[in-house]
Coordinates of N, CA and C and ligand atoms in Angstrom, one line a residue:
X21 N -18.6 -145.7 0.1 CA -20.0 -146.0 -0.5 C -20.3 -147.3 -0.2
X22 N -21.8 -147.4 0.3 CA -22.3 -148.7 0.7 C -22.6 -149.5 -0.5
X23 N -22.4 -150.9 -0.3 CA -22.9 -151.7 -1.5 C -24.2 -151.5 -2.0
X24 N -25.0 -151.2 -1.1 CA -26.5 -151.0 -1.5 C -26.5 -149.7 -2.4
X25 N -25.6 -148.7 -2.0 CA -25.7 -147.6 -3.0 C -25.3 -147.8 -4.4
X26 N -24.1 -148.6 -4.3 CA -23.6 -149.0 -5.8 C -24.8 -149.9 -6.4
X27 N -25.3 -150.7 -5.9 CA -26.4 -151.6 -6.5 C -27.5 -150.6 -7.0
X28 N -27.9 -149.5 -6.2 CA -29.0 -148.6 -6.5 C -28.7 -147.9 -7.8
X29 N -27.4 -147.4 -7.8 CA -26.8 -146.7 -9.2 C -27.0 -147.7 -10.4
X30 N -26.5 -148.9 -10.0 CA -26.6 -149.9 -11.3 C -28.2 -150.1 -11.7
X31 N -29.0 -150.1 -10.7 CA -30.2 -150.5 -11.0 C -31.0 -149.4 -11.6
X32 N -30.6 -148.1 -11.1 CA -31.3 -146.8 -11.9 C -30.8 -146.9 -13.5
X33 N -29.7 -147.5 -13.7 CA -29.1 -147.2 -15.0 C -30.0 -148.2 -16.0
X34 N -30.4 -149.3 -15.5 CA -31.3 -150.1 -16.2 C -32.8 -150.1 -16.0
X35 N -33.3 -149.0 -15.2 CA -34.7 -149.1 -14.7 C -35.5 -148.9 -16.2
X36 N -35.1 -148.1 -17.0 CA -35.9 -147.9 -18.3 C -35.3 -148.6 -19.3
X37 N -36.1 -149.1 -20.2 CA -35.6 -149.6 -21.5 C -35.5 -148.6 -22.5
X38 N -34.5 -148.6 -23.4 CA -34.2 -147.7 -24.5 C -35.1 -148.3 -25.8
X39 N -35.3 -147.1 -26.5 CA -36.1 -147.7 -27.8 C -35.2 -148.3 -28.7
X40 N -35.9 -149.1 -29.6 CA -35.2 -149.8 -30.7 C -34.2 -148.9 -31.3
X41 N -34.6 -147.7 -31.9 CA -33.6 -146.9 -32.6 C -32.4 -146.4 -31.6
X42 N -32.5 -146.2 -30.4 CA -31.4 -145.9 -29.5 C -30.5 -147.0 -29.3
X43 N -31.4 -148.3 -29.1 CA -30.4 -149.5 -29.1 C -29.6 -149.8 -30.3
X44 N -30.2 -149.4 -31.5 CA -29.5 -149.4 -32.8 C -28.3 -148.5 -32.8
X45 N -28.5 -147.4 -32.3 CA -27.4 -146.3 -32.4 C -26.3 -146.8 -31.4
X46 N -26.7 -147.3 -30.2 CA -25.5 -147.7 -29.3 C -24.8 -148.9 -29.8
X47 N -25.4 -149.8 -30.6 CA -24.9 -150.9 -31.2 C -23.8 -150.4 -32.3
X48 N -24.1 -149.4 -33.0 CA -23.2 -148.8 -34.0 C -22.2 -148.1 -33.4
X49 N -22.4 -147.5 -32.2 CA -21.4 -146.8 -31.6 C -20.4 -147.8 -31.1
X50 N -20.8 -149.0 -30.6 CA -19.9 -150.1 -30.1 C -19.1 -150.5 -31.4
X51 N -19.8 -150.8 -32.4 CA -18.9 -151.3 -33.5 C -17.8 -150.4 -34.1
X52 N -18.1 -149.0 -33.9 CA -17.2 -147.9 -34.4 C -16.1 -147.7 -33.2
X53 N -16.4 -148.2 -32.1 CA -15.7 -147.8 -30.8 C -15.7 -146.4 -30.3
X54 N -17.0 -145.9 -30.5 CA -17.4 -144.5 -30.0 C -17.9 -144.7 -28.7
X55 N -17.8 -143.7 -27.7 CA -18.5 -143.9 -26.5 C -19.9 -143.3 -26.7
X56 N -20.8 -143.5 -25.7 CA -22.0 -143.0 -25.8 C -22.6 -142.6 -24.3
X57 N -23.6 -141.7 -24.3 CA -24.1 -141.5 -22.9 C -24.6 -142.8 -22.5
X58 N -24.7 -143.0 -21.1 CA -25.1 -144.2 -20.4 C -26.7 -144.3 -20.7
X59 N -27.2 -145.3 -20.2 CA -28.7 -145.7 -20.4 C -29.4 -144.4 -19.5
X60 N -28.9 -144.4 -18.1 CA -29.5 -143.4 -17.4 C -29.2 -141.8 -17.8
X61 N -28.0 -141.8 -18.4 CA -27.7 -140.3 -18.8 C -28.5 -140.2 -20.0
X62 N -28.8 -140.8 -21.0 CA -29.8 -140.8 -22.0 C -31.2 -140.4 -21.5
X63 N -31.6 -141.2 -20.5 CA -33.0 -141.1 -20.0 C -33.0 -139.5 -19.5
X64 N -32.0 -139.1 -18.8 CA -32.0 -137.8 -18.3 C -32.0 -136.6 -19.2
X65 N -31.3 -137.0 -20.4 CA -31.4 -135.9 -21.6 C -32.9 -135.9 -22.1
X66 N -33.6 -137.1 -22.2 CA -35.0 -137.0 -22.7 C -35.8 -136.2 -21.7
X67 N -35.6 -136.5 -20.5 CA -36.5 -135.9 -19.4 C -36.2 -134.3 -19.5
X68 N -35.0 -133.9 -19.4 CA -34.7 -132.5 -19.4 C -35.1 -131.8 -20.7
X69 N -35.1 -132.4 -21.8 CA -35.5 -131.7 -23.0 C -37.1 -131.6 -22.9
X70 N -37.8 -132.8 -22.3 CA -39.2 -132.6 -22.2 C -39.5 -131.3 -21.1
X71 N -38.7 -131.4 -20.1 CA -39.1 -130.4 -19.0 C -39.2 -129.1 -19.4
X72 N -38.2 -128.7 -20.3 CA -38.0 -127.4 -20.8 C -38.6 -127.2 -22.1
X73 N -39.4 -128.0 -22.5 CA -39.9 -128.0 -24.0 C -39.1 -127.5 -24.8
X74 N -37.8 -128.2 -25.0 CA -36.6 -127.7 -25.8 C -37.0 -127.9 -27.4
X75 N -37.2 -126.7 -27.9 CA -37.5 -126.5 -29.4 C -36.2 -126.4 -30.0
X76 N -35.2 -125.9 -29.5 CA -33.8 -125.6 -30.2 C -32.8 -126.2 -29.1
X77 N -32.2 -127.3 -29.8 CA -31.1 -128.1 -28.9 C -29.9 -128.1 -29.8
X78 N -28.7 -128.0 -29.0 CA -27.4 -128.2 -29.6 C -26.7 -129.4 -28.9
X79 N -26.3 -130.4 -29.6 CA -25.8 -131.6 -29.1 C -24.1 -131.6 -29.6
X80 N -23.3 -131.2 -28.6 CA -21.8 -131.2 -29.1 C -21.2 -132.4 -28.8
X81 N -20.8 -133.1 -29.9 CA -20.2 -134.5 -29.8 C -21.3 -135.5 -30.1
X82 N -21.5 -135.8 -31.6 CA -22.7 -136.5 -32.0 C -22.4 -138.0 -31.7
X83 N -21.3 -138.2 -32.0 CA -20.8 -139.9 -31.8 C -21.8 -140.5 -32.9
X84 N -22.2 -141.6 -32.6 CA -23.2 -142.4 -33.5 C -24.6 -142.0 -33.2
X85 N -24.8 -141.0 -32.5 CA -26.2 -140.5 -32.4 C -27.1 -140.9 -31.2
X86 N -26.6 -141.6 -30.1 CA -27.4 -141.9 -29.1 C -28.0 -140.8 -28.3
X87 N -27.2 -139.7 -28.0 CA -27.5 -138.5 -27.3 C -28.6 -137.9 -28.2
X88 N -28.2 -137.8 -29.6 CA -29.2 -137.0 -30.4 C -30.6 -137.6 -30.4
X89 N -30.7 -138.9 -30.5 CA -32.0 -139.6 -30.5 C -32.7 -139.4 -29.1
X90 N -31.9 -139.5 -28.0 CA -32.4 -139.4 -26.8 C -33.0 -138.0 -26.6
X91 N -32.5 -136.9 -27.0 CA -32.8 -135.6 -26.9 C -34.1 -135.5 -27.8
X92 N -34.1 -136.0 -29.0 CA -35.1 -135.7 -29.8 C -36.5 -136.5 -29.2
X93 N -36.2 -137.5 -28.5 CA -37.4 -138.3 -27.9 C -38.0 -137.4 -26.8
X94 N -37.4 -136.3 -26.4 CA -38.0 -135.6 -25.3 C -38.5 -134.1 -25.8
X95 N -38.0 -133.8 -27.1 CA -38.3 -132.5 -27.6 C -39.8 -132.6 -28.4
X96 N -40.4 -131.4 -28.2 CA -41.7 -131.3 -29.1 C -41.4 -131.7 -30.5
X97 N -42.7 -132.1 -31.2 CA -42.6 -132.5 -32.4 C -41.9 -131.4 -33.5
X98 N -42.0 -130.2 -33.1 CA -41.5 -129.1 -34.0 C -40.1 -128.7 -33.5
X99 N -39.4 -129.4 -32.6 CA -38.3 -129.0 -32.2 C -37.1 -129.5 -33.0
X100 N -36.0 -128.7 -33.2 CA -34.9 -128.9 -34.2 C -33.7 -129.0 -33.3
X101 N -33.0 -130.3 -33.7 CA -31.6 -130.5 -33.1 C -30.5 -130.3 -34.1
X102 N -29.5 -129.5 -33.4 CA -28.2 -129.3 -34.2 C -27.2 -130.2 -33.4
X103 N -26.5 -131.1 -34.1 CA -25.5 -131.9 -33.6 C -24.2 -131.8 -34.4
X104 N -23.1 -131.8 -33.6 CA -21.8 -131.5 -34.3 C -20.8 -132.5 -33.8
X105 N -20.1 -132.7 -34.9 CA -19.0 -133.8 -34.6 C -17.7 -133.6 -35.7
X106 N -16.7 -133.7 -35.0 CA -15.4 -133.3 -36.0 C -15.1 -134.6 -36.7
X107 N -15.7 -135.9 -36.5 CA -15.3 -137.1 -37.2 C -16.5 -137.4 -38.3
X108 N -16.1 -137.5 -39.5 CA -17.1 -137.6 -40.6 C -17.8 -139.0 -40.4
X109 N -17.0 -140.0 -40.0 CA -17.4 -141.3 -39.7 C -18.7 -141.4 -38.7
X110 N -18.4 -140.6 -37.8 CA -19.4 -140.4 -36.6 C -20.6 -139.9 -37.2
X111 N -20.5 -138.7 -38.0 CA -21.8 -137.8 -38.4 C -22.5 -138.6 -39.3
X112 N -21.8 -139.6 -40.2 CA -22.4 -140.4 -41.1 C -23.2 -141.4 -40.5
X113 N -22.6 -142.0 -39.4 CA -23.3 -143.1 -38.6 C -24.6 -142.4 -38.0
X114 N -24.5 -141.3 -37.4 CA -25.6 -140.7 -36.8 C -26.6 -140.3 -37.7
X115 N -26.2 -139.8 -38.9 CA -27.4 -139.5 -40.0 C -28.1 -140.6 -40.2
X116 N -27.3 -141.8 -40.5 CA -28.1 -143.0 -40.8 C -29.0 -143.5 -39.8
X117 N -28.5 -143.3 -38.5 CA -29.4 -143.7 -37.3 C -30.7 -142.8 -37.3
X118 N -30.6 -141.6 -37.4 CA -31.5 -140.7 -37.3 C -32.6 -141.1 -38.5
X119 N -32.0 -141.3 -39.7 CA -33.1 -141.6 -40.8 C -33.8 -143.0 -40.5
X120 N -33.1 -143.9 -39.9 CA -33.6 -145.3 -39.7 C -34.8 -145.1 -38.6
X121 N -34.4 -144.1 -37.7 CA -35.5 -143.9 -36.6 C -36.8 -143.2 -37.2
X122 N -36.7 -142.7 -38.6 CA -37.8 -141.9 -39.0 C -37.8 -140.5 -38.5
X123 N -36.7 -140.0 -38.1 CA -36.7 -138.5 -37.7 C -36.8 -137.7 -39.0
X124 N -37.6 -136.8 -39.1 CA -37.9 -136.1 -40.4 C -36.6 -135.1 -40.6
X125 N -36.3 -134.9 -41.9 CA -35.1 -134.3 -42.1 C -35.1 -132.8 -41.4
X126 N -36.2 -132.1 -41.5 CA -36.3 -130.8 -41.0 C -36.2 -130.8 -39.4
X127 N -36.1 -131.9 -38.7 CA -36.0 -131.9 -37.2 C -34.7 -131.9 -36.8
X128 N -33.6 -132.2 -37.6 CA -32.2 -132.4 -37.1 C -31.2 -131.9 -38.3
X129 N -30.1 -131.3 -37.9 CA -29.1 -131.1 -38.7 C -27.7 -131.6 -38.0
X130 N -27.1 -132.4 -38.6 CA -25.8 -133.0 -38.2 C -24.7 -132.2 -39.0
X131 N -24.0 -131.6 -38.3 CA -22.8 -130.9 -38.8 C -21.5 -131.5 -38.6
X132 N -20.7 -131.7 -39.7 CA -19.4 -132.2 -39.4 C -18.5 -131.0 -39.5
X133 N -17.9 -130.9 -38.3 CA -17.1 -129.8 -38.1 C -16.4 -129.7 -36.7
X134 N -15.4 -128.9 -36.4 CA -14.8 -128.8 -35.1 C -15.9 -127.8 -34.2
X135 N -16.2 -128.3 -33.1 CA -17.1 -127.3 -32.2 C -16.7 -125.9 -32.2
X136 N -15.3 -125.9 -32.2 CA -14.8 -124.6 -32.0 C -14.9 -123.6 -33.2
X137 N -15.2 -124.1 -34.3 CA -15.4 -123.4 -35.5 C -16.9 -123.3 -35.7
X138 N -17.8 -124.3 -35.4 CA -19.2 -124.4 -35.6 C -20.1 -123.4 -34.8
X139 N -19.6 -123.7 -33.2 CA -20.4 -123.0 -32.3 C -20.5 -121.4 -32.5
X140 N -19.5 -120.7 -32.8 CA -19.6 -119.2 -33.0 C -20.6 -118.9 -34.0
X141 N -21.0 -119.8 -35.0 CA -21.9 -119.5 -36.1 C -23.4 -119.6 -35.5
X142 N -23.6 -120.0 -34.3 CA -24.9 -120.1 -33.8 C -25.4 -118.9 -32.9
X143 N -26.6 -118.7 -33.0 CA -27.2 -117.6 -32.5 C -27.1 -117.3 -31.0
X144 N -26.9 -116.2 -30.5 CA -26.8 -115.8 -29.0 C -28.3 -116.1 -28.4
X145 N -28.3 -116.8 -27.3 CA -29.7 -116.9 -26.5 C -30.7 -117.6 -27.4
X146 N -30.2 -118.3 -28.6 CA -31.3 -119.0 -29.3 C -31.6 -120.4 -29.1
X147 N -31.2 -121.0 -27.9 CA -31.2 -122.4 -27.6 C -31.8 -122.7 -26.3
X148 N -32.5 -123.8 -26.0 CA -33.1 -124.2 -24.9 C -32.4 -125.0 -24.0
X149 N -31.6 -125.9 -24.9 CA -30.6 -126.8 -24.0 C -29.4 -127.1 -24.9
X150 N -28.3 -127.1 -24.3 CA -27.0 -127.3 -25.0 C -26.4 -128.6 -24.1
X151 N -26.2 -129.6 -25.0 CA -25.5 -130.9 -24.4 C -24.1 -130.9 -24.9
X152 N -23.1 -131.2 -24.0 CA -21.6 -131.2 -24.4 C -21.3 -132.6 -24.0
X153 N -20.8 -133.4 -25.1 CA -20.2 -134.7 -24.7 C -19.1 -135.0 -25.7
X154 N -17.9 -134.3 -25.3 CA -16.9 -134.3 -26.5 C -15.6 -135.1 -25.6
X155 N -15.0 -136.0 -26.4 CA -14.0 -137.0 -25.8 C -12.4 -136.2 -25.9
X156 N -12.3 -135.1 -26.3 CA -11.2 -134.5 -26.5 C -11.0 -133.6 -25.2
X157 N -9.9 -133.9 -24.4 CA -9.8 -133.3 -23.0 C -9.9 -131.8 -23.1
X158 N -9.4 -131.2 -24.3 CA -9.3 -129.8 -24.3 C -10.6 -129.2 -24.4
X159 N -11.4 -129.8 -25.2 CA -12.7 -129.2 -25.8 C -13.8 -128.7 -24.7
X160 N -14.1 -129.5 -23.7 CA -15.2 -129.1 -22.8 C -15.2 -127.7 -22.4
X161 N -14.0 -127.4 -21.8 CA -13.7 -126.2 -21.3 C -13.9 -125.0 -22.2
X162 N -13.3 -125.3 -23.3 CA -13.3 -124.3 -24.4 C -14.6 -123.9 -24.9
X163 N -15.6 -125.1 -24.8 CA -16.9 -124.9 -25.3 C -17.7 -124.2 -24.4
X164 N -17.4 -124.1 -23.1 CA -18.2 -123.4 -22.0 C -18.7 -122.1 -22.3
X165 N -17.9 -121.3 -22.6 CA -18.3 -119.8 -22.8 C -19.4 -119.9 -23.9
X166 N -19.1 -120.5 -25.0 CA -20.1 -120.6 -26.2 C -21.3 -121.1 -25.9
X167 N -21.2 -122.2 -25.0 CA -22.6 -122.9 -24.6 C -23.4 -122.0 -23.8
X168 N -22.7 -121.1 -22.8 CA -23.6 -120.4 -22.0 C -24.1 -119.1 -22.8
X169 N -23.3 -118.7 -24.0 CA -23.7 -117.6 -24.8 C -25.0 -118.1 -25.5
X170 N -25.1 -119.4 -25.9 CA -26.2 -119.9 -26.8 C -27.5 -120.0 -26.1
X171 N -27.5 -120.3 -24.7 CA -28.6 -120.4 -24.1 C -29.5 -119.3 -23.7
X172 N -30.7 -119.4 -23.8 CA -31.6 -118.4 -23.4 C -31.7 -118.4 -21.8
X173 N -32.1 -117.5 -21.3 CA -32.4 -117.5 -19.8 C -33.5 -118.7 -19.5
X174 N -33.1 -119.5 -18.5 CA -33.8 -120.6 -18.2 C -33.5 -121.8 -19.0
X175 N -32.5 -121.8 -20.1 CA -32.1 -123.0 -20.9 C -31.1 -123.7 -20.0
X176 N -31.0 -124.9 -20.4 CA -30.2 -125.8 -19.5 C -29.0 -126.3 -20.2
X177 N -28.0 -126.2 -19.4 CA -26.7 -126.9 -20.0 C -26.3 -128.3 -19.4
X178 N -26.1 -129.2 -20.1 CA -25.8 -130.6 -19.6 C -24.5 -131.0 -20.3
X179 N -23.6 -131.3 -19.3 CA -22.2 -131.9 -19.7 C -22.1 -133.4 -19.3
X180 N -22.1 -134.3 -20.3 CA -21.9 -135.7 -19.9 C -20.5 -136.1 -19.5
X181 N -20.2 -137.1 -18.9 CA -18.9 -137.6 -18.2 C -18.1 -136.6 -17.5
X182 N -19.0 -135.6 -16.7 CA -18.6 -134.7 -16.0 C -17.5 -135.1 -14.9
X183 N -17.7 -136.3 -14.5 CA -16.8 -136.9 -13.4 C -15.7 -137.7 -14.1
X184 N -15.5 -137.5 -15.4 CA -14.4 -138.3 -16.1 C -14.3 -139.7 -15.7
X185 N -15.5 -140.5 -15.8 CA -15.7 -141.8 -15.3 C -15.2 -142.0 -13.9
X186 N -15.7 -141.1 -13.0 CA -15.6 -141.2 -11.6 C -14.0 -140.8 -11.1
X187 N -13.3 -140.2 -11.9 CA -11.9 -140.0 -11.5 C -11.9 -138.6 -10.8
X188 N -12.9 -137.7 -11.2 CA -12.7 -136.2 -10.8 C -12.5 -136.3 -9.2
X189 N -13.4 -137.1 -8.4 CA -13.3 -136.8 -6.9 C -12.0 -137.4 -6.3
X190 N -11.2 -138.2 -7.1 CA -9.9 -138.8 -6.6 C -8.9 -137.7 -6.8
X191 N -8.3 -137.1 -5.9 CA -7.1 -136.1 -6.0 C -5.9 -136.7 -6.7
X192 N -5.7 -137.9 -6.6 CA -4.4 -138.7 -7.0 C -4.6 -138.8 -8.7
X193 N -5.7 -138.6 -9.3 CA -6.0 -138.8 -10.6 C -5.6 -137.4 -11.4
X194 N -4.8 -137.2 -12.1 CA -4.3 -135.9 -12.8 C -4.2 -136.1 -14.2
X195 N -4.8 -137.0 -14.9 CA -4.7 -137.1 -16.2 C -5.3 -135.9 -16.8
X196 N -5.2 -135.7 -18.2 CA -5.7 -134.5 -18.9 C -7.2 -134.2 -18.9
X197 N -8.0 -135.5 -19.1 CA -9.3 -135.4 -19.1 C -9.8 -135.0 -17.7
X198 N -9.4 -135.7 -16.7 CA -9.8 -135.5 -15.3 C -9.5 -134.0 -14.9
X199 N -8.2 -133.5 -15.2 CA -7.9 -132.1 -14.8 C -8.9 -131.2 -15.5
X200 N -9.3 -131.6 -16.8 CA -10.0 -130.5 -17.6 C -11.5 -130.5 -17.1
X201 N -12.0 -131.6 -16.6 CA -13.3 -131.7 -16.1 C -13.4 -130.9 -14.8
X202 N -12.3 -131.1 -13.9 CA -12.3 -130.4 -12.6 C -12.3 -128.9 -13.0
X203 N -11.5 -128.5 -14.0 CA -11.5 -126.9 -14.4 C -12.8 -126.5 -14.8
X204 N -13.5 -127.4 -15.7 CA -14.9 -127.1 -16.1 C -15.8 -126.8 -15.0
X205 N -15.8 -127.8 -14.1 CA -16.8 -127.8 -12.8 C -16.5 -126.6 -11.9
X206 N -15.2 -126.2 -11.8 CA -15.0 -124.9 -11.0 C -15.4 -123.8 -11.8
X207 N -15.2 -123.6 -13.1 CA -15.7 -122.5 -13.8 C -17.3 -122.4 -13.8
X208 N -17.9 -123.4 -13.8 CA -19.4 -123.5 -13.7 C -19.8 -123.1 -12.5
X209 N -19.2 -123.6 -11.4 CA -19.6 -123.3 -9.9 C -19.2 -121.7 -9.7
X210 N -18.3 -121.2 -10.3 CA -18.0 -119.8 -10.1 C -18.8 -118.8 -10.9
X211 N -19.5 -119.3 -12.0 CA -20.1 -118.6 -13.0 C -21.6 -118.1 -12.5
X212 N -21.7 -116.9 -12.0 CA -23.0 -116.5 -11.4 C -24.3 -116.6 -12.5
X213 N -24.0 -116.8 -13.6 CA -25.0 -116.9 -14.6 C -25.6 -118.3 -14.5
X214 N -24.9 -119.2 -13.8 CA -25.3 -120.6 -13.9 C -25.7 -121.2 -12.5
X215 N -26.7 -121.9 -12.6 CA -27.3 -122.5 -11.4 C -27.0 -124.0 -11.5
X216 N -26.1 -124.6 -10.8 CA -25.7 -125.9 -11.2 C -25.8 -127.1 -10.2
X217 N -25.9 -128.3 -10.7 CA -25.7 -129.4 -9.9 C -25.0 -130.5 -10.7
X218 N -24.4 -131.5 -10.0 CA -23.6 -132.6 -10.6 C -24.4 -133.8 -9.9
X219 N -24.7 -134.8 -10.9 CA -25.5 -136.0 -10.6 C -24.5 -137.2 -11.0
X220 N -24.5 -138.2 -10.0 CA -23.7 -139.4 -10.3 C -24.3 -140.3 -11.4
X221 N -24.9 -139.8 -12.3 CA -25.6 -140.6 -13.3 C -24.5 -141.1 -14.4
X222 N -24.6 -142.3 -14.9 CA -23.6 -142.7 -15.7 C -22.2 -142.3 -15.3
X223 N -21.4 -141.6 -16.2 CA -20.0 -141.2 -15.8 C -20.2 -139.8 -15.3
X224 N -21.3 -139.3 -14.6 CA -21.4 -138.0 -14.1 C -21.9 -137.1 -14.9
X225 N -23.0 -136.4 -14.6 CA -23.5 -135.5 -15.5 C -23.7 -134.1 -14.7
X226 N -23.2 -133.0 -15.4 CA -23.3 -131.7 -14.9 C -24.6 -131.2 -15.5
X227 N -25.5 -130.6 -14.7 CA -26.8 -129.9 -15.2 C -26.7 -128.4 -14.6
X228 N -26.9 -127.5 -15.4 CA -26.9 -126.1 -15.0 C -27.9 -125.4 -15.7
X229 N -28.6 -124.5 -15.1 CA -29.7 -123.4 -15.6 C -29.1 -122.1 -15.8
X230 N -29.2 -121.8 -17.3 CA -28.8 -120.4 -17.4 C -29.6 -119.3 -16.6
X231 N -29.1 -118.5 -15.9 CA -30.1 -117.5 -15.1 C -30.2 -116.2 -16.0
X232 N -31.4 -115.5 -15.7 CA -31.4 -114.3 -16.4 C -30.3 -113.5 -16.1
X233 N -30.1 -112.5 -17.0 CA -29.0 -111.4 -16.7 C -27.7 -111.7 -17.2
Ligands
SAM328 C1 -18.2 -139.6 -26.4 S1 -18.5 -139.3 -28.1 C2 -20.2 -138.5 -28.1 C3 -21.2 -139.7 -27.9 C4 -22.6 -139.1 -28.2 N1 -22.9 -137.9 -27.4 C5 -23.7 -140.3 -27.7 O1 -24.2 -140.1 -26.7 O2 -23.9 -141.1 -28.7 C6 -17.4 -137.9 -28.1 C7 -17.5 -137.3 -29.6 O3 -16.9 -136.1 -29.5 C8 -16.4 -135.8 -30.8 N2 -15.4 -134.8 -30.9 C9 -14.1 -134.7 -30.2 N3 -13.5 -133.5 -30.5 C10 -14.4 -132.7 -31.0 C11 -14.5 -131.4 -31.4 N4 -13.5 -130.7 -31.2 N5 -15.6 -131.0 -31.9 C12 -16.7 -131.7 -32.3 N6 -16.6 -133.0 -31.8 C13 -15.7 -133.5 -31.2 C14 -15.7 -137.3 -31.2 O4 -15.5 -137.3 -32.6 C15 -16.9 -138.2 -30.6 O5 -17.7 -138.6 -31.6

């Protein structure tokens, strides 16, 4: 990769400023040692939510709420975000961040629970966008069939850290996270219901559209 390509990517990550609530959530994430979508990855979530006018969104892996706030920034005013995290400390921090940002209680539900237990309770085809950002290597692949089931035709699947911090393209990298992401990318590639691309934004972002049928 050329040096100018590397500096282009760095530049795009800082092209837009984040809102004060998002910066606050990012700070809390840092204090708690929780990862968060990158600045560019967050901007992409906002744009995608706005592009599909996402009224019903699922965010798997709430963390301290950076992705939740970014999604809400792109959703219409009557949109509802469901965000799920297995760690009570994380859901607590995210709820506080959403409240501090002035998000009305009826616009978001932050659920404390394992995605594997919570997602099956959500309605088939009931969602416009599903974002997956879970740091347990086993989870993203396990979540994929549920995520596809939840999406309406034309709905969008977004998986953050899809390149496992840029390790996926390097065949020498065989840790559990990287292997799991390779398997997830292969499964998406082979799934006729999904039209997909991978963007080198942040730690890599998979974006796929659920096709009719
Ligand atoms: C990288 S952080 C999410 C960051 C968040 N999306 C953001 O941008 O602010 C990953 C999160 O996945 C959560 N997680 C890990 N395993 C999970 C599971 N089985 N179900 C739900 N959440 C899980 C972790 O507790 C952690 O908060």
